[in-house]
CSV table of C-alpha atoms in Angstrom, one decimal:
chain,number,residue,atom,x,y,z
A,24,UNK,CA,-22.0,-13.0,-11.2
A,25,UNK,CA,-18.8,-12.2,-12.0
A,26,UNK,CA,-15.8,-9.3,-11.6
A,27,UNK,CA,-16.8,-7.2,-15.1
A,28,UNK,CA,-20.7,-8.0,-14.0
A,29,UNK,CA,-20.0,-6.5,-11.0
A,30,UNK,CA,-18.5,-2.9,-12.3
A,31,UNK,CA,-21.4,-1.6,-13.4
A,32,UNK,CA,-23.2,-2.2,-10.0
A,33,UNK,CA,-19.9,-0.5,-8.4
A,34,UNK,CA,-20.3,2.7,-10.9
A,35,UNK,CA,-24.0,3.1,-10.4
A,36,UNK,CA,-23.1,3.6,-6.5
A,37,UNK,CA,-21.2,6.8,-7.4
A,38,UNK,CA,-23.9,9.1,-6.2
A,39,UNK,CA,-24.6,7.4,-3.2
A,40,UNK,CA,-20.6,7.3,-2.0
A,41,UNK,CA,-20.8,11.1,-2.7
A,42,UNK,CA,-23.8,12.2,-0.5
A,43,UNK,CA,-22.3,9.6,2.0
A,44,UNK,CA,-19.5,11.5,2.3
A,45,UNK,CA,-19.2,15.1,3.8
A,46,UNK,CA,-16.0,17.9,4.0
A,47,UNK,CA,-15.9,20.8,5.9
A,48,UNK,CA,-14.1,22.8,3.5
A,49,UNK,CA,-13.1,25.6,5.4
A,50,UNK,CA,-11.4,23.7,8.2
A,51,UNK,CA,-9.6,21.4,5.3
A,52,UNK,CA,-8.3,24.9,3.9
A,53,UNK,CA,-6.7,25.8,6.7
A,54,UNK,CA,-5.3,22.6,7.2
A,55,UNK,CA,-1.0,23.1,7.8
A,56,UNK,CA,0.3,20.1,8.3
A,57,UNK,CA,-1.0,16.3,9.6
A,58,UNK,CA,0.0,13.1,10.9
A,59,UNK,CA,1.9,11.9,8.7
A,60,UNK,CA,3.6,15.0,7.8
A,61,UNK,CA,4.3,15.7,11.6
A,62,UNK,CA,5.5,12.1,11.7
A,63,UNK,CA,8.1,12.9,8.7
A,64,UNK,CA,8.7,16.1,10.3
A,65,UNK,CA,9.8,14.6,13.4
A,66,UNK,CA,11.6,11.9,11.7
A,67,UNK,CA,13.5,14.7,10.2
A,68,UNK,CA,14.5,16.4,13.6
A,69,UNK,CA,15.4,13.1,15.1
A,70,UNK,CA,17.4,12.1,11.9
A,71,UNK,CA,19.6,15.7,12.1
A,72,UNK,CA,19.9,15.1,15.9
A,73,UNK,CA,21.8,11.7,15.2
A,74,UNK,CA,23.6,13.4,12.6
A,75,UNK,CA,25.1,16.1,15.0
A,76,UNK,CA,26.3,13.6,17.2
A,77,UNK,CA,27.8,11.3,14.5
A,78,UNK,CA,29.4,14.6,13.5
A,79,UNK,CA,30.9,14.8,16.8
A,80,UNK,CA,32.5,11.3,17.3
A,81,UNK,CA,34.0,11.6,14.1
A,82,UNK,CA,35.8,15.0,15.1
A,83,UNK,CA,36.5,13.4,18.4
A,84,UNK,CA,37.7,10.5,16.9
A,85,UNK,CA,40.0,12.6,14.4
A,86,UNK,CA,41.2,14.4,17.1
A,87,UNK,CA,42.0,11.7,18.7
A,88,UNK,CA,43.7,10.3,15.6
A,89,UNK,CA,46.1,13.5,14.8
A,90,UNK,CA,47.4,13.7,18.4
A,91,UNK,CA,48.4,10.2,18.4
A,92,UNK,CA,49.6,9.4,14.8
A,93,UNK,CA,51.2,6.2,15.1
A,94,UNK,CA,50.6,2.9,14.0
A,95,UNK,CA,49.3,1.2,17.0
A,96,UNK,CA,46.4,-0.7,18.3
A,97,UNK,CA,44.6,2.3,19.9
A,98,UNK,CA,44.8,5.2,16.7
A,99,UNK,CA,43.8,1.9,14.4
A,100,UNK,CA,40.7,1.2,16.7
A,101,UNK,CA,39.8,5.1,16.3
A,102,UNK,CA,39.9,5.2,12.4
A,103,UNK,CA,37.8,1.4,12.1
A,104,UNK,CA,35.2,3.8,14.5
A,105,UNK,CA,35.1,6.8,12.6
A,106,UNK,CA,35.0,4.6,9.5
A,107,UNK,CA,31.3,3.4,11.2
A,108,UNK,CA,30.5,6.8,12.4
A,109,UNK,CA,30.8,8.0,8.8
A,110,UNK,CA,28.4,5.3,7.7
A,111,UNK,CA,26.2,6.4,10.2
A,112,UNK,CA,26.2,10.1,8.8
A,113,UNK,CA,25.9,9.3,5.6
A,114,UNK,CA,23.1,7.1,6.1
A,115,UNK,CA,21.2,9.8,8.6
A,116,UNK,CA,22.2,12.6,5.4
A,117,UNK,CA,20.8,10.1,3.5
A,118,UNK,CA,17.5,9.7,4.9
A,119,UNK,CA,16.7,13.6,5.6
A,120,UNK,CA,17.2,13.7,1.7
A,121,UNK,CA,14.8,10.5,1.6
A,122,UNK,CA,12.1,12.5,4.0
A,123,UNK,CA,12.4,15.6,1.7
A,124,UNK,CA,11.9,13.5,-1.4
A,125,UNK,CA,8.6,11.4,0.2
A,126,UNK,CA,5.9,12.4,-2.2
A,127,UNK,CA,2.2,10.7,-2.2
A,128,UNK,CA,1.8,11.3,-5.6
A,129,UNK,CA,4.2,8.6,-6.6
A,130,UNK,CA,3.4,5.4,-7.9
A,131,UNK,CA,2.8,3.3,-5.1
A,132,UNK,CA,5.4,0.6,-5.2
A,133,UNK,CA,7.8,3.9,-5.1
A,134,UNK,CA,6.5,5.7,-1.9
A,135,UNK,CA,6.0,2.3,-0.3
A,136,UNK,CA,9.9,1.5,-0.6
A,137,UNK,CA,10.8,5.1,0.1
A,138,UNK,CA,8.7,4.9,3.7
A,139,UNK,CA,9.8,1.7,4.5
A,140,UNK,CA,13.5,2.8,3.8
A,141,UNK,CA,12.4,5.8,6.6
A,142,UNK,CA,11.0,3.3,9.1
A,143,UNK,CA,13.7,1.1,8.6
A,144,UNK,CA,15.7,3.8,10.1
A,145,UNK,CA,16.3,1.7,13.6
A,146,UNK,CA,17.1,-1.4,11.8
A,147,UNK,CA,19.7,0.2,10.1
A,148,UNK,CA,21.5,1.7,13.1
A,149,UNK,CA,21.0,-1.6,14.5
A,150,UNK,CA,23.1,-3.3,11.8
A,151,UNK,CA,25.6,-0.7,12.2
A,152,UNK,CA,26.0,-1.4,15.6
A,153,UNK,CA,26.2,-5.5,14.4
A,154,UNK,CA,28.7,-4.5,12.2
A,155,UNK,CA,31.0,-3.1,14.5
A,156,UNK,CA,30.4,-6.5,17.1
A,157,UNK,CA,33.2,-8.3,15.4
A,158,UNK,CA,35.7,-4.9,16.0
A,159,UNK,CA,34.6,-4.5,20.0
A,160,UNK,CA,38.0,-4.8,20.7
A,161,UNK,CA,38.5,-1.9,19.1
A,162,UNK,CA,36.1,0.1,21.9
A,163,UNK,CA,38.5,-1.8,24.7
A,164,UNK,CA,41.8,-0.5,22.9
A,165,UNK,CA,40.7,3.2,23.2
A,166,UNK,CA,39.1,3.1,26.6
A,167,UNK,CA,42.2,2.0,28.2
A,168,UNK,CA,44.7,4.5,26.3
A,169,UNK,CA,42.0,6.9,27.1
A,170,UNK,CA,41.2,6.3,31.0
A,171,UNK,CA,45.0,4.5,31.8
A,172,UNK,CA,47.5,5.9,29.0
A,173,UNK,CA,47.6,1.6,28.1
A,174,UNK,CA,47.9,0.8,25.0
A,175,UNK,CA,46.2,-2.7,26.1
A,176,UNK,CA,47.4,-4.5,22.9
A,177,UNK,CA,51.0,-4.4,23.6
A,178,UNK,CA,50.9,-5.9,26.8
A,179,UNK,CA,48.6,-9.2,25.6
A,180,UNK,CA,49.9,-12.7,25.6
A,181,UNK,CA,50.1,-14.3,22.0
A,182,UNK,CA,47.6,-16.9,22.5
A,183,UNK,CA,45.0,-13.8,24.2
A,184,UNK,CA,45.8,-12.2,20.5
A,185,UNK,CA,45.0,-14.8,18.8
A,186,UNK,CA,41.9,-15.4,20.7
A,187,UNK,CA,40.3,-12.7,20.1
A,188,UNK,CA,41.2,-12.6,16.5
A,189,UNK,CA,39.1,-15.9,16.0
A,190,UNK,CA,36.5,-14.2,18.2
A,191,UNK,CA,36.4,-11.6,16.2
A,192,UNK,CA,36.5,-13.6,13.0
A,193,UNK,CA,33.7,-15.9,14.0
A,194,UNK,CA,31.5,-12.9,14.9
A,195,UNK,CA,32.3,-11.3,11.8
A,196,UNK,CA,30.9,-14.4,9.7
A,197,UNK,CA,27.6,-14.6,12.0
A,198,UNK,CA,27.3,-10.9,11.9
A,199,UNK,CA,27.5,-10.9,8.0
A,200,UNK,CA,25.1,-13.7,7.5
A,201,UNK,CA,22.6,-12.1,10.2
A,202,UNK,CA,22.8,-8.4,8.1
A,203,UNK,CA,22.5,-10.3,4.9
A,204,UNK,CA,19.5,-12.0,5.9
A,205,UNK,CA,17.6,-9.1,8.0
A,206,UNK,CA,16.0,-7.6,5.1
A,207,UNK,CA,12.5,-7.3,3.7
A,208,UNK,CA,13.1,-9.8,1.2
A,209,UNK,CA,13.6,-12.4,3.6
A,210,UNK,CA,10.4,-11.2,5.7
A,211,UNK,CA,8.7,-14.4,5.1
A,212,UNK,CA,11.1,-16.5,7.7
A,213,UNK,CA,10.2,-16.5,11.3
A,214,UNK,CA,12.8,-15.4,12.9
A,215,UNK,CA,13.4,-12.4,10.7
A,216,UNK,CA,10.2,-11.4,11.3
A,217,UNK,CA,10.3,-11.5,14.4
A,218,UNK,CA,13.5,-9.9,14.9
A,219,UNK,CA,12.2,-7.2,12.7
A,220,UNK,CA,9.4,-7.0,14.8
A,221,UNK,CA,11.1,-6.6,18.0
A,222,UNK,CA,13.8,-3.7,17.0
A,223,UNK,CA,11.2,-1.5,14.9
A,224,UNK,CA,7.4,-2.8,15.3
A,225,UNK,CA,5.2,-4.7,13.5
A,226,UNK,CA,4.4,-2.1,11.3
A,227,UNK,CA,7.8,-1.9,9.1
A,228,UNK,CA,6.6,-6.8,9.3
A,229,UNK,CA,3.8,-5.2,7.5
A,230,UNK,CA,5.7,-3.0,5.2
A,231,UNK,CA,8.0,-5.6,4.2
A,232,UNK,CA,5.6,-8.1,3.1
A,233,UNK,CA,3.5,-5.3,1.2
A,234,UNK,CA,7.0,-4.6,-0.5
A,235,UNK,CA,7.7,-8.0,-1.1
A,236,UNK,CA,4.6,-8.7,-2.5
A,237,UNK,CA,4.3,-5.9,-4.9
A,238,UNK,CA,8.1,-7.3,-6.1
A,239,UNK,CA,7.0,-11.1,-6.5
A,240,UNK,CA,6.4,-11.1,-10.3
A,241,UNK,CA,3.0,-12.8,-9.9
A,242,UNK,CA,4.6,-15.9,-10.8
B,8,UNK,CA,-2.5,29.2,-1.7
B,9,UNK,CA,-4.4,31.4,-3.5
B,10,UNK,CA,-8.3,31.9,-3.1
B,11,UNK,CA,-9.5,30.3,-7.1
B,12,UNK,CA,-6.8,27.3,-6.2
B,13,UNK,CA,-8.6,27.3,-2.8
B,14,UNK,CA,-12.1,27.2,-4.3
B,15,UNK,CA,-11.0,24.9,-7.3
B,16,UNK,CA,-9.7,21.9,-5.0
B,17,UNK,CA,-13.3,22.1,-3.3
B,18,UNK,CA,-15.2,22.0,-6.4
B,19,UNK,CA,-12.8,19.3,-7.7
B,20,UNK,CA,-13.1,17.6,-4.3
B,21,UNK,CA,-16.8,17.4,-4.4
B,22,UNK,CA,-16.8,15.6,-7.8
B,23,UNK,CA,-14.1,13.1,-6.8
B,24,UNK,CA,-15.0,12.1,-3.0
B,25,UNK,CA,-16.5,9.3,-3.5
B,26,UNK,CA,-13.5,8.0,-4.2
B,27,UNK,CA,-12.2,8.6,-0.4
B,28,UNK,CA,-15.3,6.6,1.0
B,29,UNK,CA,-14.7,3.5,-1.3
B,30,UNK,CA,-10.9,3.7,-0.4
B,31,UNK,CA,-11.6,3.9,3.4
B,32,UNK,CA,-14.7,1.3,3.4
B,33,UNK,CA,-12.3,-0.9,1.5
B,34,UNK,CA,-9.0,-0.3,4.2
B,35,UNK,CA,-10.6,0.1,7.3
B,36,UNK,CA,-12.6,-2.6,9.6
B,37,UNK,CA,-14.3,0.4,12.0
B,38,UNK,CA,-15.6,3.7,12.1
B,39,UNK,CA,-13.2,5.0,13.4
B,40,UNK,CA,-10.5,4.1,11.4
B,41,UNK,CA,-12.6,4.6,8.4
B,42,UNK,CA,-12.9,8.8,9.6
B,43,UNK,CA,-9.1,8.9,10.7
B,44,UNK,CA,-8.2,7.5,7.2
B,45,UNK,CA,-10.6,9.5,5.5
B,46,UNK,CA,-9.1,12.4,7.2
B,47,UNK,CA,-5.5,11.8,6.3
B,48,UNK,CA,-6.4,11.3,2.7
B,49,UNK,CA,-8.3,14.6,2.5
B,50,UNK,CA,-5.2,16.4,4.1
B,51,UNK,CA,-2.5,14.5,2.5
B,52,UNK,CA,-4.5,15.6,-0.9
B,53,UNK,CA,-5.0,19.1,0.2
B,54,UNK,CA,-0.9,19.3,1.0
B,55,UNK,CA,-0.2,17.9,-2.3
B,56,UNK,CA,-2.4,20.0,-4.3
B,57,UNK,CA,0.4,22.8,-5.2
B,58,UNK,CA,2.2,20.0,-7.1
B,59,UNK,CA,-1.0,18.8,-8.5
B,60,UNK,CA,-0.2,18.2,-12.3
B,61,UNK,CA,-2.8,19.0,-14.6
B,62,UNK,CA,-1.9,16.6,-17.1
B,63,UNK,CA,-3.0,14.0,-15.5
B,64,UNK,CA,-6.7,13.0,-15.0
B,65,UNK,CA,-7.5,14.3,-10.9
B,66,UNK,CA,-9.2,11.4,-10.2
B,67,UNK,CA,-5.9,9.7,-11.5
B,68,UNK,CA,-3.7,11.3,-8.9
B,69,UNK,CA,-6.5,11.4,-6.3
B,70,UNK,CA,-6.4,7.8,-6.2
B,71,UNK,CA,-3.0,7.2,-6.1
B,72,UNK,CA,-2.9,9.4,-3.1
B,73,UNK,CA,-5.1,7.9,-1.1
B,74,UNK,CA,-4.1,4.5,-2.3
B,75,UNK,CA,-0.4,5.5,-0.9
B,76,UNK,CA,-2.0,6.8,2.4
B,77,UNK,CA,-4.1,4.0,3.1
B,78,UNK,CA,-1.3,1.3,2.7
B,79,UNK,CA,1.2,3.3,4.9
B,80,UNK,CA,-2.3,4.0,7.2
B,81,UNK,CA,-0.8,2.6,10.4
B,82,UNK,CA,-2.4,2.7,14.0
B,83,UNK,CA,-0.7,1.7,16.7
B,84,UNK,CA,-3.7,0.4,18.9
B,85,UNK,CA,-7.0,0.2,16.6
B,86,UNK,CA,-9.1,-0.6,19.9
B,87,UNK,CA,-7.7,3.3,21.6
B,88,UNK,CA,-10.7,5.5,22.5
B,89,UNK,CA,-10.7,7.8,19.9
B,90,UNK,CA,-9.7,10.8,22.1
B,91,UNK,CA,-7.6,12.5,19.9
B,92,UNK,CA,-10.4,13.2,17.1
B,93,UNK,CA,-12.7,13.5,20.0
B,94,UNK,CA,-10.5,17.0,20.8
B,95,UNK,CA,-10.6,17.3,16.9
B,96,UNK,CA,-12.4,19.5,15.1
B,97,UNK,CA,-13.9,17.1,12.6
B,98,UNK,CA,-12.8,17.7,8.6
B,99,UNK,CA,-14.7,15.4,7.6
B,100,UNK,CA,-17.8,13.0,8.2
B,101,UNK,CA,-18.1,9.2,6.7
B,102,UNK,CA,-21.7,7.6,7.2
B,103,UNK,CA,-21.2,4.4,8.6
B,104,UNK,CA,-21.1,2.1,5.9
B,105,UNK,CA,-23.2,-1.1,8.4
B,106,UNK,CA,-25.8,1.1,8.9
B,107,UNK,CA,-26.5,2.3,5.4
B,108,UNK,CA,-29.5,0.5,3.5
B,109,UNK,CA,-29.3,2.0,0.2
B,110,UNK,CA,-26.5,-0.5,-0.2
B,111,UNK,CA,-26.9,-3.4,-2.6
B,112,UNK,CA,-26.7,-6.6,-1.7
B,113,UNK,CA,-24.4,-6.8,-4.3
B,114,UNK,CA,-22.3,-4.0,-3.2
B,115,UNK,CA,-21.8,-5.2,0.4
B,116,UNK,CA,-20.9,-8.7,-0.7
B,117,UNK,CA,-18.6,-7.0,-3.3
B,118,UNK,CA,-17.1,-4.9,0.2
B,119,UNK,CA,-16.8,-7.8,2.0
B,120,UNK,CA,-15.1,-9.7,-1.0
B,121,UNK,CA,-12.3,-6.3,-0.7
B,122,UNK,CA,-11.9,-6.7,2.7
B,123,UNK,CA,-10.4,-9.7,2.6
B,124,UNK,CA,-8.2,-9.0,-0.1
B,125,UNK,CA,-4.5,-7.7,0.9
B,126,UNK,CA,-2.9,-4.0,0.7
B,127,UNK,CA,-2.2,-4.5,-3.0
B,128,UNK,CA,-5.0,-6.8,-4.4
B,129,UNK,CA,-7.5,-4.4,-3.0
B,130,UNK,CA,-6.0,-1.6,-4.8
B,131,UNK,CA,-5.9,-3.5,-8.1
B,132,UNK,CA,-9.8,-4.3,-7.8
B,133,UNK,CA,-10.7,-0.8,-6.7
B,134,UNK,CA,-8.8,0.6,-9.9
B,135,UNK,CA,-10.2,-2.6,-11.9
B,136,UNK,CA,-13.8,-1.6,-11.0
B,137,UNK,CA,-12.8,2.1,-11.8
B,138,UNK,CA,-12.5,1.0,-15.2
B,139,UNK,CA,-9.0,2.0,-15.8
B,140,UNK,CA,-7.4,0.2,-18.3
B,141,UNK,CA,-4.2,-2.4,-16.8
B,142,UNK,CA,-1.8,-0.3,-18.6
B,143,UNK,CA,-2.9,2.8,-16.1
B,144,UNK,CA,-3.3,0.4,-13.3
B,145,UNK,CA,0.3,-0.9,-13.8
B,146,UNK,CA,1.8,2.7,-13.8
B,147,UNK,CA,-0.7,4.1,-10.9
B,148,UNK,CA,1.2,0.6,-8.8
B,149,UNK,CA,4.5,0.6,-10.2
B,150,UNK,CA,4.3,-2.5,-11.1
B,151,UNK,CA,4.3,-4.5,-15.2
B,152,UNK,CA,1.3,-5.0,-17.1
B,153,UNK,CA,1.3,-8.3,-17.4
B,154,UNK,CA,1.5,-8.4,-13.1
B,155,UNK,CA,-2.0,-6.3,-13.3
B,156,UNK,CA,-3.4,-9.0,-15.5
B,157,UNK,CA,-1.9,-12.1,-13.9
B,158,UNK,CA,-3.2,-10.5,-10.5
B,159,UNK,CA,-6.6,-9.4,-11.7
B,160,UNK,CA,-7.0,-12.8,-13.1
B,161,UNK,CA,-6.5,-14.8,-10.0
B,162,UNK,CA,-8.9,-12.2,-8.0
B,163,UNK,CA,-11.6,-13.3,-10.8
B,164,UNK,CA,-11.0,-17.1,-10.1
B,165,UNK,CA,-10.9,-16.6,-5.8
B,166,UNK,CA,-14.6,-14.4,-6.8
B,167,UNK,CA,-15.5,-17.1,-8.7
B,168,UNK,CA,-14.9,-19.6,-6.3
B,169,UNK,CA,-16.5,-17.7,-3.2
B,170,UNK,CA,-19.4,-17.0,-5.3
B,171,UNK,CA,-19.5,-21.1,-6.5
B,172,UNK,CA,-19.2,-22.0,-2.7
B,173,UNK,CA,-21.8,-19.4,-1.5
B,174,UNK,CA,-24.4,-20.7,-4.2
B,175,UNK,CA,-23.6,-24.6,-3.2
């Protein structure tokens, strides 16, 4: 027997599927919200909590920034962070637009991407947080004009300079190629996957492959 | 919602839900899943029903809904006592497909064929044997035309072939 063979079998069983099934209309009716709303709905709360705080270090930052405009180590540190901590608020603005937009009634490869774009939330504050490994001097600058009044960087040695400049350099190319690889597209090798798996869960593994799968042109 | 809208979506309901229990016989492994699926369609449908466009055929949009739900259908531990729907009050009720005899034998095999299809493949077939035509299929997915027909090509072949191995 085959597929076409088969569909009239599948039709005749119609009836069956229906009496196998029962709703209790009255309690479906009433029915406000439900998991996965209350999931989005949460997601939403959490997003515009990380958005206040974002909001915050940037206006510390430019604070920071306008009582000490000068062109030194420390006030360059504090723009390259608020320059991240803008990202970040986009991105979080970004994604309680996404949540408001998340309609089931879209074709499916569309609401897949859209939810995996929500659950990829953590991954993406993850690789903001990469992406400022290759600056962390820029966190040591600040702290010591802000605990000691230093401004670290004019006291370092020439060689100590340009050590961390090669540091920094040499992060910045394994940081880039790390970020350029830790997407869904690239699922399919080990240790993306698994890194995937261990910041968000295997369920966004999942996701990705569905995406990736509904992308791959059949060939 | 208004009472008719209210009364329409039940009547419309009770023509279309068959569609839920192939969708969550085809997704879900266990019972329980099955009913926790089946319930987060219903509700998902019932939430979306203001946007409803009546344009479009229901059982159209119905099955794109629950398609979307059952594909983002995630629980975290599958084996969890169901405690949370046993505090529930219970929208709806799935007879358990194992213990149904009025199945075919050619239904269950086709089931079991499903089941082992993935997240997308299973959604092609269950359109497929919906009769919709590839050019519905493709928009319902997202996806070309020609993917529908590569795809529902290949699933005819691995049939083929399970069906060639179970007769040798």
């Amino acid at each position: 027997m085959n597929l076409d063979n088969f569909k009239n079998t599948w039709q005749q069983q119609n009836s069956l599927n229906e009496s196998a099934i029962t709703i209790n209309q009255s309690l479906l009716s009433e029915t406000k919200v439900n998991t996965q709303m209350k999931e989005l709905n949460n997601m939403k709360w959490a997003r515009i909590i990380e958005s206040v705080v974002f909001f915050f270090i940037i206006v510390l930052l430019g604070q920071y920034i306008a009582k000490n405009v000068s062109v030194s180590a420390p006030v360059i540190s504090a723009l390259i962070l608020a320059v991240f901590a803008i990202i970040g608020l986009a991105g979080n603005i970004g994604q309680i637009v996404h949540i408001s937009n998340i309609d089931y009634a879209k074709p499916i490869s569309q609401l897949q991407k859209d939810i995996y774009r929500l659950c990829s939330h953590k991954l993406q504050l993850t690789k903001l947080l990469l992406m400022s490994a290759p600056f962390y001097m820029a966190y040591v600058f600040i702290g010591f004009d802000v605990l000691f009044e230093i401004d670290l960087f004019a006291h370092l040695e020439q060689h100590i300079v340009w050590f961390y400049s090669v540091s920094s350099l040499l992060l910045l190319i394994v940081t880039t190629y790390v970020l350029a690889k830790l997407n869904y597209t690239n699922i399919k090798a080990p240790w993306v996957k698994r890194t995937v798996a261990f910041i968000v869960g295997e369920r966004l593994v999942t996701m990705a492959q569905f995406i990736n799968n509904i992308d791959s042109t059949g060939s | 919602m208004n009472t008719n809208k209210k009364a329409l979506f039940a009547q419309t309901m009770d023509q279309h839900k068959g569609i839920v229990y192939k969708i969550v016989n085809s997704y879900c492994q266990n019972q329980d899943d099955r009913q926790d699926l089946a319930q987060e369609i219903l509700t998902t449908m019932w939430l979306a029903y203001d946007n409803y466009n009546k344009d479009y055929k229901f059982s159209t949009w119905m099955y794109r809904i629950a398609l979307n739900v059952a594909i983002s259908y995630y629980r975290k531990d599958s084996k969890r006592e169901d405690k949370a729907n046993a505090n529930e009050q219970c929208i709806v009720h799935i007879a358990d497909f194992s213990a149904q005899d009025d199945k075919s034998e050619d239904v269950k095999q086709l089931y079991e064929f499903i089941g082992k299809l993935d997240k997308l493949n299973k959604a092609i077939m269950l359109l497929y044997l919906e009769d919709e035509p590839h050019q519905s299929i493709a928009k319902s997915l997202g996806i070309s035309k020609t993917n529908v027909a590569t795809r529902i090509g290949r699933i005819k072949e691995t049939l083929k072939n399970q069906f060639e191995k179970q007769g040798a």
